[in-house]
Coordinates of C-alpha atoms and ligand atoms in Angstrom, one line a residue:
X26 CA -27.3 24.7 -39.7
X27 CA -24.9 25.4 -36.9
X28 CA -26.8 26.2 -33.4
X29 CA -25.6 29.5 -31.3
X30 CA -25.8 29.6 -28.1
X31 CA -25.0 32.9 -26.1
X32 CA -23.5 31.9 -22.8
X33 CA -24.1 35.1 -19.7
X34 CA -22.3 35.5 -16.6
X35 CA -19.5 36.9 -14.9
X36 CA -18.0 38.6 -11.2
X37 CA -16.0 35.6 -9.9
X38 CA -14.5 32.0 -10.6
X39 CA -17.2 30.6 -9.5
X40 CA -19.3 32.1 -12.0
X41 CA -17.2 31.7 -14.9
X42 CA -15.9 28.1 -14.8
X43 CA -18.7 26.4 -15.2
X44 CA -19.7 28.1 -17.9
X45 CA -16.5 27.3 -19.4
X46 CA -16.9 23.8 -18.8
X47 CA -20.7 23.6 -20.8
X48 CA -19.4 26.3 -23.3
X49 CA -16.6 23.6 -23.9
X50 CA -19.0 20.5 -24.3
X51 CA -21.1 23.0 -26.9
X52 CA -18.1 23.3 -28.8
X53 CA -17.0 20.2 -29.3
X54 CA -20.4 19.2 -30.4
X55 CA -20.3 21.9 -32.9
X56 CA -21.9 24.5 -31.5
X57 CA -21.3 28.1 -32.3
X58 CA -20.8 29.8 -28.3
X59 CA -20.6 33.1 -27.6
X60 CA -20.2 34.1 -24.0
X61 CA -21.2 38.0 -22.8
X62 CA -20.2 39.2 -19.0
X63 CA -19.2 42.6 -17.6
X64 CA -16.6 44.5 -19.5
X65 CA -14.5 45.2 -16.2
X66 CA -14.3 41.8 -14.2
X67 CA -12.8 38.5 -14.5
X68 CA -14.4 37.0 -17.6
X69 CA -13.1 39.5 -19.7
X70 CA -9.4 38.1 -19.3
X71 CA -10.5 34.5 -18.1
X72 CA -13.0 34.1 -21.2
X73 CA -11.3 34.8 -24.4
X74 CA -8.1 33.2 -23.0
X75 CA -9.9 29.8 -23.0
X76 CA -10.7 30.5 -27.0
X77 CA -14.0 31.6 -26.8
X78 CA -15.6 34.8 -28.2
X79 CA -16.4 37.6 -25.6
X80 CA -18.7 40.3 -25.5
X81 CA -18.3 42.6 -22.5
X82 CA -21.2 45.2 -21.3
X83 CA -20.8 48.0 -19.1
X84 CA -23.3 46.5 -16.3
X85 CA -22.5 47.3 -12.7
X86 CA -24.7 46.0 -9.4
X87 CA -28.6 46.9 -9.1
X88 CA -28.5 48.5 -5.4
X89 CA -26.0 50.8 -6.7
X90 CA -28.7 53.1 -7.8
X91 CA -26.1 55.9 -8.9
X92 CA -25.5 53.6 -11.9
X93 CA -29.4 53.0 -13.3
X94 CA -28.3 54.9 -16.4
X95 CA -25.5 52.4 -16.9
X96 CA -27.7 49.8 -16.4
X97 CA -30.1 51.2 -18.9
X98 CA -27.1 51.3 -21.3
X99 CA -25.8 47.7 -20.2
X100 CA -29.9 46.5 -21.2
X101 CA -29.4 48.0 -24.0
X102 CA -26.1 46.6 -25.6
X103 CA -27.3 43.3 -24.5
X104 CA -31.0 43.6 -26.6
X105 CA -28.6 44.8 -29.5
X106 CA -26.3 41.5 -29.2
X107 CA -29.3 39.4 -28.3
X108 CA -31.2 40.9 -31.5
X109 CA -28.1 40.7 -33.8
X110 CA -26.7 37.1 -33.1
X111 CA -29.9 35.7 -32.8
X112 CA -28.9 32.5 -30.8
X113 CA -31.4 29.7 -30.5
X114 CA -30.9 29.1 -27.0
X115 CA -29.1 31.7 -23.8
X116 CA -27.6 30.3 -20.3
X117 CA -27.7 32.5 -17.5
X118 CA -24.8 31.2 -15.1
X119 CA -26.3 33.5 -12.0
X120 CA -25.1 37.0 -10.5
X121 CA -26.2 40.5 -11.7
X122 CA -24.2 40.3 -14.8
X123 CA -26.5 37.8 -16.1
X124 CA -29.5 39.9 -16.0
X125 CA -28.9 42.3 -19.0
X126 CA -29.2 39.2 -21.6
X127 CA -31.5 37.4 -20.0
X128 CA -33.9 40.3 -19.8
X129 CA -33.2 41.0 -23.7
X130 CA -33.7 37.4 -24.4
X131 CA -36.7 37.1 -22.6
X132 CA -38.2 40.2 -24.2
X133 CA -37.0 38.8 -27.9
X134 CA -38.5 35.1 -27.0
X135 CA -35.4 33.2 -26.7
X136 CA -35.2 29.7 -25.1
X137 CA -33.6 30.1 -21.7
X138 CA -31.8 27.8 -19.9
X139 CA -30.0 28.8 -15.8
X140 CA -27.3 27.1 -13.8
X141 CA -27.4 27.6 -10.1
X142 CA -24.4 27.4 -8.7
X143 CA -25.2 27.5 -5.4
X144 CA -27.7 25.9 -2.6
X145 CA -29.6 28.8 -2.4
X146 CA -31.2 30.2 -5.9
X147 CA -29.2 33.7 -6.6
X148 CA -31.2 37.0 -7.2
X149 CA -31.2 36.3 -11.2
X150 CA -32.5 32.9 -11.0
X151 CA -35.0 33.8 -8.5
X152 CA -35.8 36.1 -11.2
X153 CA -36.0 33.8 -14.4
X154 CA -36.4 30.5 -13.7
X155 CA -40.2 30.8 -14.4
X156 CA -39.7 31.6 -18.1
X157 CA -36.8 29.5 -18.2
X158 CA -36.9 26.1 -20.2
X159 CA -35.0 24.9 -17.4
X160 CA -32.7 25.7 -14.2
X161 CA -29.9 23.4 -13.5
X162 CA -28.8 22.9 -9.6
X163 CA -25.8 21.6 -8.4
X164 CA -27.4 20.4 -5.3
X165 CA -30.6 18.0 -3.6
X166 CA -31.4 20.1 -1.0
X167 CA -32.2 22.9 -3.7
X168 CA -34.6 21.2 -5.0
X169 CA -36.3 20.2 -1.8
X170 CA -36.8 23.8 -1.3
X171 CA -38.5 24.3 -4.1
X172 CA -42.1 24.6 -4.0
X173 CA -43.7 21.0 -5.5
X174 CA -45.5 23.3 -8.2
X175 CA -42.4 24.9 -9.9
X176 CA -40.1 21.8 -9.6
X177 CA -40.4 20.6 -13.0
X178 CA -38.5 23.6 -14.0
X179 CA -35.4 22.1 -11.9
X180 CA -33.0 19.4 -12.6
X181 CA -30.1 18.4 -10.2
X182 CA -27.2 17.8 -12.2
X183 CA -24.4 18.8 -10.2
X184 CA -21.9 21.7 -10.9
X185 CA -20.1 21.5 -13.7
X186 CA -16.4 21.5 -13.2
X187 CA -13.3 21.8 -15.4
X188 CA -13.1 18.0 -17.2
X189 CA -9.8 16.9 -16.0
X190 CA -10.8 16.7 -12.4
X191 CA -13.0 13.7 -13.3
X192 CA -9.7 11.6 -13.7
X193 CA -7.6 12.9 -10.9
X194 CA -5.6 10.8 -8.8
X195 CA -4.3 11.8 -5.5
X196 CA -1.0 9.7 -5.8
X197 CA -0.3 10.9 -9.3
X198 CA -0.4 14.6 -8.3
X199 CA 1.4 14.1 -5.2
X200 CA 4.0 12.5 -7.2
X201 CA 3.8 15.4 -9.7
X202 CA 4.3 17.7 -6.8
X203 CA 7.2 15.8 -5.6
X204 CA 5.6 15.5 -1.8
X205 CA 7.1 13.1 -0.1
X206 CA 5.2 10.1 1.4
X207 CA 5.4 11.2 5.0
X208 CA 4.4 14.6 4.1
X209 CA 0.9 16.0 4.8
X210 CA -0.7 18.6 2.5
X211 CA -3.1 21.4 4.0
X212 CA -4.1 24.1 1.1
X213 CA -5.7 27.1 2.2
X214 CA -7.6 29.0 -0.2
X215 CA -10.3 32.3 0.3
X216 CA -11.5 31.0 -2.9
X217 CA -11.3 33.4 -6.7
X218 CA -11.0 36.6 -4.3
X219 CA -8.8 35.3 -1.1
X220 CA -10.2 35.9 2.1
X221 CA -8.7 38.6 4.2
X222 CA -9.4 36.8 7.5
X223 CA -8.2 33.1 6.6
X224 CA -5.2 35.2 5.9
X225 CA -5.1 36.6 8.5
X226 CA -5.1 33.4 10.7
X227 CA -2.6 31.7 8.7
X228 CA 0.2 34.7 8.9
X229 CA -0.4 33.8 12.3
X230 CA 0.5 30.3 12.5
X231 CA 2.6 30.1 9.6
X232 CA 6.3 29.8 11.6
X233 CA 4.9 27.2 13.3
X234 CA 3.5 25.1 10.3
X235 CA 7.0 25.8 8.4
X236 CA 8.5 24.0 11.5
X237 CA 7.0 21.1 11.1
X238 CA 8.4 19.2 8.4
X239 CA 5.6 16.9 8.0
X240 CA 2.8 19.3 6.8
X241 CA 3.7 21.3 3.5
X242 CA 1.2 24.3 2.8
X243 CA -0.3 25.6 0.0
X244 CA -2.2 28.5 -0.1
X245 CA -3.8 30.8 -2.1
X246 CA -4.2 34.5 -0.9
X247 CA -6.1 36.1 -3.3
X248 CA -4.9 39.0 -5.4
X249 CA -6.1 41.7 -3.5
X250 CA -4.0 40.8 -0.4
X251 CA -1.2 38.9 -1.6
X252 CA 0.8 42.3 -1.8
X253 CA 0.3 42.5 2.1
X254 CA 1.0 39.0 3.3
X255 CA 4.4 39.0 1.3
X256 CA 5.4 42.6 3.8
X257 CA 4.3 40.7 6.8
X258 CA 6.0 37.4 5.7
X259 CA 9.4 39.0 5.0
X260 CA 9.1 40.9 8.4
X261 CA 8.8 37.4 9.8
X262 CA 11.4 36.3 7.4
X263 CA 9.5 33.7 6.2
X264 CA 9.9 33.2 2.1
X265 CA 7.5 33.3 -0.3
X266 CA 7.6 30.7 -2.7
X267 CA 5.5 28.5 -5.0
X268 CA 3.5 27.5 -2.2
X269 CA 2.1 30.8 -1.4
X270 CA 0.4 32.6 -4.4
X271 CA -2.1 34.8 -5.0
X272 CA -3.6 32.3 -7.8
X273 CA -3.2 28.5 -8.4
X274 CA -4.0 27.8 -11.7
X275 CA -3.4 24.3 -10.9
X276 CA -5.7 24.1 -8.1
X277 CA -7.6 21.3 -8.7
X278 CA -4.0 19.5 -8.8
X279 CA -3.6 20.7 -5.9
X280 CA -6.5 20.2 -3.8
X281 CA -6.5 16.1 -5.7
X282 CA -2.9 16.1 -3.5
X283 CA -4.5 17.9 -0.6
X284 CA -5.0 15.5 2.8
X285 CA -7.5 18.5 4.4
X286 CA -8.4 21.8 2.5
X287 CA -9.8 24.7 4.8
X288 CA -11.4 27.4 2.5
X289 CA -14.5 29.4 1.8
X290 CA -17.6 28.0 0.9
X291 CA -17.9 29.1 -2.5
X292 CA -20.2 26.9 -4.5
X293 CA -17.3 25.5 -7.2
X294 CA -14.9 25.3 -4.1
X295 CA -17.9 23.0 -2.6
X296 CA -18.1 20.9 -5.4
X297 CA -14.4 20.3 -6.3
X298 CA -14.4 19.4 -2.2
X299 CA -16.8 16.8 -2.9
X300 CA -15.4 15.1 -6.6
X301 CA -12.1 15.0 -5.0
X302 CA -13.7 13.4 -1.8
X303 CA -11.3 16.0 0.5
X304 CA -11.7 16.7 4.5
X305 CA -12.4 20.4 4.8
X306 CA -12.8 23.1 7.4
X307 CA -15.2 25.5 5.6
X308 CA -15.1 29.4 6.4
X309 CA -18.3 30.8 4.8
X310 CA -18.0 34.3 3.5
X311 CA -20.4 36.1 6.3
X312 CA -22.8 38.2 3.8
X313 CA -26.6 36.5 3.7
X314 CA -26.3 37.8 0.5
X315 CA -24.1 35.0 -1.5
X316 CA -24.8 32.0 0.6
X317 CA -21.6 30.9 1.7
X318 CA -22.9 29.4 4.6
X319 CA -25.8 27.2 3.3
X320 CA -23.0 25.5 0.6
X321 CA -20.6 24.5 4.1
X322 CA -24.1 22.8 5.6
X323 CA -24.4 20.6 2.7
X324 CA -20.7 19.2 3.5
X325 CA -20.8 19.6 7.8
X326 CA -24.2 18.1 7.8
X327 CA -23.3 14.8 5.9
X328 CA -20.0 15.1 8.4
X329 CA -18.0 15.8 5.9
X330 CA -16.7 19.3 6.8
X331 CA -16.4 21.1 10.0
X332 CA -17.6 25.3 9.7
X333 CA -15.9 27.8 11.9
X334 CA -17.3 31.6 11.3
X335 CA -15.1 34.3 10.2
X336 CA -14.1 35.5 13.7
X337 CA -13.2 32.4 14.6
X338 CA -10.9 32.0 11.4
X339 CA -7.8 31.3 14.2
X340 CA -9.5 28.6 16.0
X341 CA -10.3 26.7 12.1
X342 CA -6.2 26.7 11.6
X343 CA -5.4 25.6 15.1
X344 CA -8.2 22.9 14.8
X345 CA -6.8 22.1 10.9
X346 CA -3.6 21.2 12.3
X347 CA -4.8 18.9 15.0
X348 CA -7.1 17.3 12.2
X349 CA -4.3 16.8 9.4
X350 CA -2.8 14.3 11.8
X351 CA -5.5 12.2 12.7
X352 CA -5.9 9.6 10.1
X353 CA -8.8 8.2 10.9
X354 CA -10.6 10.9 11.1
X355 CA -9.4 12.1 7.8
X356 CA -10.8 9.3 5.8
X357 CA -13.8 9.3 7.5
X358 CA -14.6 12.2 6.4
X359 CA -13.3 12.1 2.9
X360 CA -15.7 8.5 2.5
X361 CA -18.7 11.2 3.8
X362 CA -17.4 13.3 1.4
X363 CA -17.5 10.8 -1.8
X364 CA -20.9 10.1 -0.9
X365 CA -22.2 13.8 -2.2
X366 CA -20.7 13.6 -5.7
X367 CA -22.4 14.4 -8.6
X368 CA -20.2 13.7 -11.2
X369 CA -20.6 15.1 -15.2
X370 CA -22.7 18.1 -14.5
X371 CA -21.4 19.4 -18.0
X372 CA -22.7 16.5 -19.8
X373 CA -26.0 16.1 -18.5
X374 CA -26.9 19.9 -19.1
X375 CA -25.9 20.0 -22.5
X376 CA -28.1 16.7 -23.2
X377 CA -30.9 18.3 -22.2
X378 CA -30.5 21.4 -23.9
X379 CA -33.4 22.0 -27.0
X380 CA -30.6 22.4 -29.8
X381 CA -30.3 18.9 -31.0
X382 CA -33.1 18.6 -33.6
X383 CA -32.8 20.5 -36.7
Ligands
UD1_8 C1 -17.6 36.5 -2.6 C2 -18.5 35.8 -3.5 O1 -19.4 36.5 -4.1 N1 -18.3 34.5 -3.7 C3 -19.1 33.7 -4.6 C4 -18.3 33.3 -5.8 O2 -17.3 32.6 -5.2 P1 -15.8 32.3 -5.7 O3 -15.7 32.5 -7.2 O4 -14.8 32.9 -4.8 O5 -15.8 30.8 -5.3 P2 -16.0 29.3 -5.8 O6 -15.5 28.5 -4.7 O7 -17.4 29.1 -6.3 O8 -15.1 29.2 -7.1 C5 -13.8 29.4 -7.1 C6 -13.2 28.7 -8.3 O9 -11.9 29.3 -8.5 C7 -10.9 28.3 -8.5 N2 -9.7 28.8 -7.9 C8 -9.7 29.5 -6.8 C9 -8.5 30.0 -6.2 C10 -7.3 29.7 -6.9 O10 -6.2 30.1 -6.5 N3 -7.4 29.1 -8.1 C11 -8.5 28.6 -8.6 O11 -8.5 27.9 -9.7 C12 -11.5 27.2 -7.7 O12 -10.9 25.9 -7.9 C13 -13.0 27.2 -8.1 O13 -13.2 26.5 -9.2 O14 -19.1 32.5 -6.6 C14 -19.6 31.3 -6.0 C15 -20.4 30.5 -7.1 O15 -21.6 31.2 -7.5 C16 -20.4 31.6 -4.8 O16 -20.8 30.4 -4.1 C17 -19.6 32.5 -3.9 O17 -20.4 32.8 -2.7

């Protein structure tokens, strides 16, 4: 009989593409995969248009204590799913959005399975991994952390990542891109939300990188500002083109073509830096709360990366433009880079999933 799987998460890219990328591999290996998020955020768009069936619930952040009742509601249209489609096995990819079907699934004795994104375990893997079958990471020093008695539950896998970045070529793109050999490519991007102060920096010194004939930008503004930075760039009469968007959906192309990427240090971002063996100046989001900062250590400890803090957002640019000339230092980098790849992350979860006897 055909396996189900119920696939939970939701919030941000992060989140959501590597869910994709296992929900993918379950399809093509004849599973049946049903994915359930928030009704209101990014998977409810970015799911279904990748072909897969979506469930939305109306779950909204714990602190926010004004919306318990929701919550209560959003547990309770997840037991009902849970209950219904009976699946034999449900991944949690991390964040709040998780925790409704998790919850249900625990309650109802389903096989669980996490992902953790990130170097430091989120609030709703801290909270399941004990009853979980297993929780993958996408990074050693994870599981270093992790106390000797509970790391059985962990595997390090990688993160998984959309499959045609495994047979990227930097040449290739480029050509695709029509740069030019001389040309250097520097992509900014604040990640699936932008970053208000990387913009910031850049409106700054974007005359001067336009002037220079030898570095060609892309960046990514994020949604929420792009609106904003277009104003400010017509003020400076500077045009907006298809360098400067609120959303690459070609990123990974992109960053392949990319000679030195400065960014947030969102876990996927981290991990795409590292298959793609790219220089990077890392600007980790500043709340405790998601971690940023502890994803940039993994790549500026192995001298991979450099990290500048948000306030020093101008100083990163100044420094990325210096650094996108220096050769040397470029590949050194990248090479330190390579060295931190984990390659298949997709695959390797799936094979260990407990769906493959009958
Ligand atoms: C503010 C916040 O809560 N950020 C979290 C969120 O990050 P967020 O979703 O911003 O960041 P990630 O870097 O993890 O993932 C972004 C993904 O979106 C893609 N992309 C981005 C921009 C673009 O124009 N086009 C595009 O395709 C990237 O290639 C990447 O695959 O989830 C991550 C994974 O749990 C966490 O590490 C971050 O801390």
């Amino acid at each position: 009989m055909m396996k189900k799987i119920i696939i939970t998460t939701g919030g941000t890219g992060g989140h959501i593409y590597p869910a994709l990328a296992v929900g993918k591999k379950l399809l093509n290996r004849g599973m049946e995969v049903l994915f359930v998020g928030s009704s209101t955020r990014m998977e409810k768009d970015l799911v279904p248009e990748e072909g897969f069936k979506f469930l939305g619930i109306d779950v909204y952040p714990f602190q926010n204590l004004k919306k318990i009742p929701s919550n209560i509601k959003a547990f309770l249209q997840a037991f009902k799913i849970v209950k219904k489609e009976q699946p034999d096995i449900i991944i949690g990819f991390g964040n709040y959005i998780s925790i409704p079907v998790l919850l249900a699934g625990a309650i109802l004795g389903k096989k669980i399975y996490l992902q953790e994104q990130n170097a430091d375990l989120g609030m709703a893997n801290k909270l399941f991994y004990k009853i979980a079958k297993k929780c993958f990471l996408a990074f050693d020093t994870t599981y270093e952390e992790i106390s000797v008695k509970d790391q059985h539950k962990f595997l390090v896998t990688g993160n998984p990542l959309r499959e045609d970045i495994y047979t990227m070529d930097k040449d290739a793109e480029r050509e695709r891109l029509k740069i030019g050999k001389d040309e250097k490519v520097l992509l900014v991007t604040g990640g699936s939300l932008g970053a208000k102060s990387l913009n910031e920096a850049v409106i700054k010194s974007l005359k001067d990188i336009y002037k220079d004939k030898s570095i060609r930008i892309y960046w990514a503004t994020g949604d929420k500002n792009f609106g904003e930075i277009n104003e400010k760039l017509e003020d400076q009469q500077i045009k907006v083109s298809d360098i400067i968007k609120p959303y690459f959906n070609n990123m990974i192309n992109v960053m392949a073509a990319a000679d030195l990427v400065v960014c947030r240090a969102g876990a996927l971002t981290v991990s795409e830096i590292m298959q793609l063996e790219k220089p990077s100046i890392l600007i980790p989001y500043n709340s405790i709360k998601v971690g940023q900062y502890q994803n940039a250590k993994i790549l500026s400890e192995n001298e991979a990366a450099l990290i500048y803090s948000d306030s020093k957002a101008d100083e990163a640019i100044e420094k990325a433009l210096e650094l996108i000339k220096n050769d040397d230092e470029l590949n050194k980098m990248s090479r330190k880079a390579k060295n931190l790849k984990k390659s298949n992350a997709a695959e390797k979860i799936v094979e260990c999933l407990d769906i493959w006897r009958s």
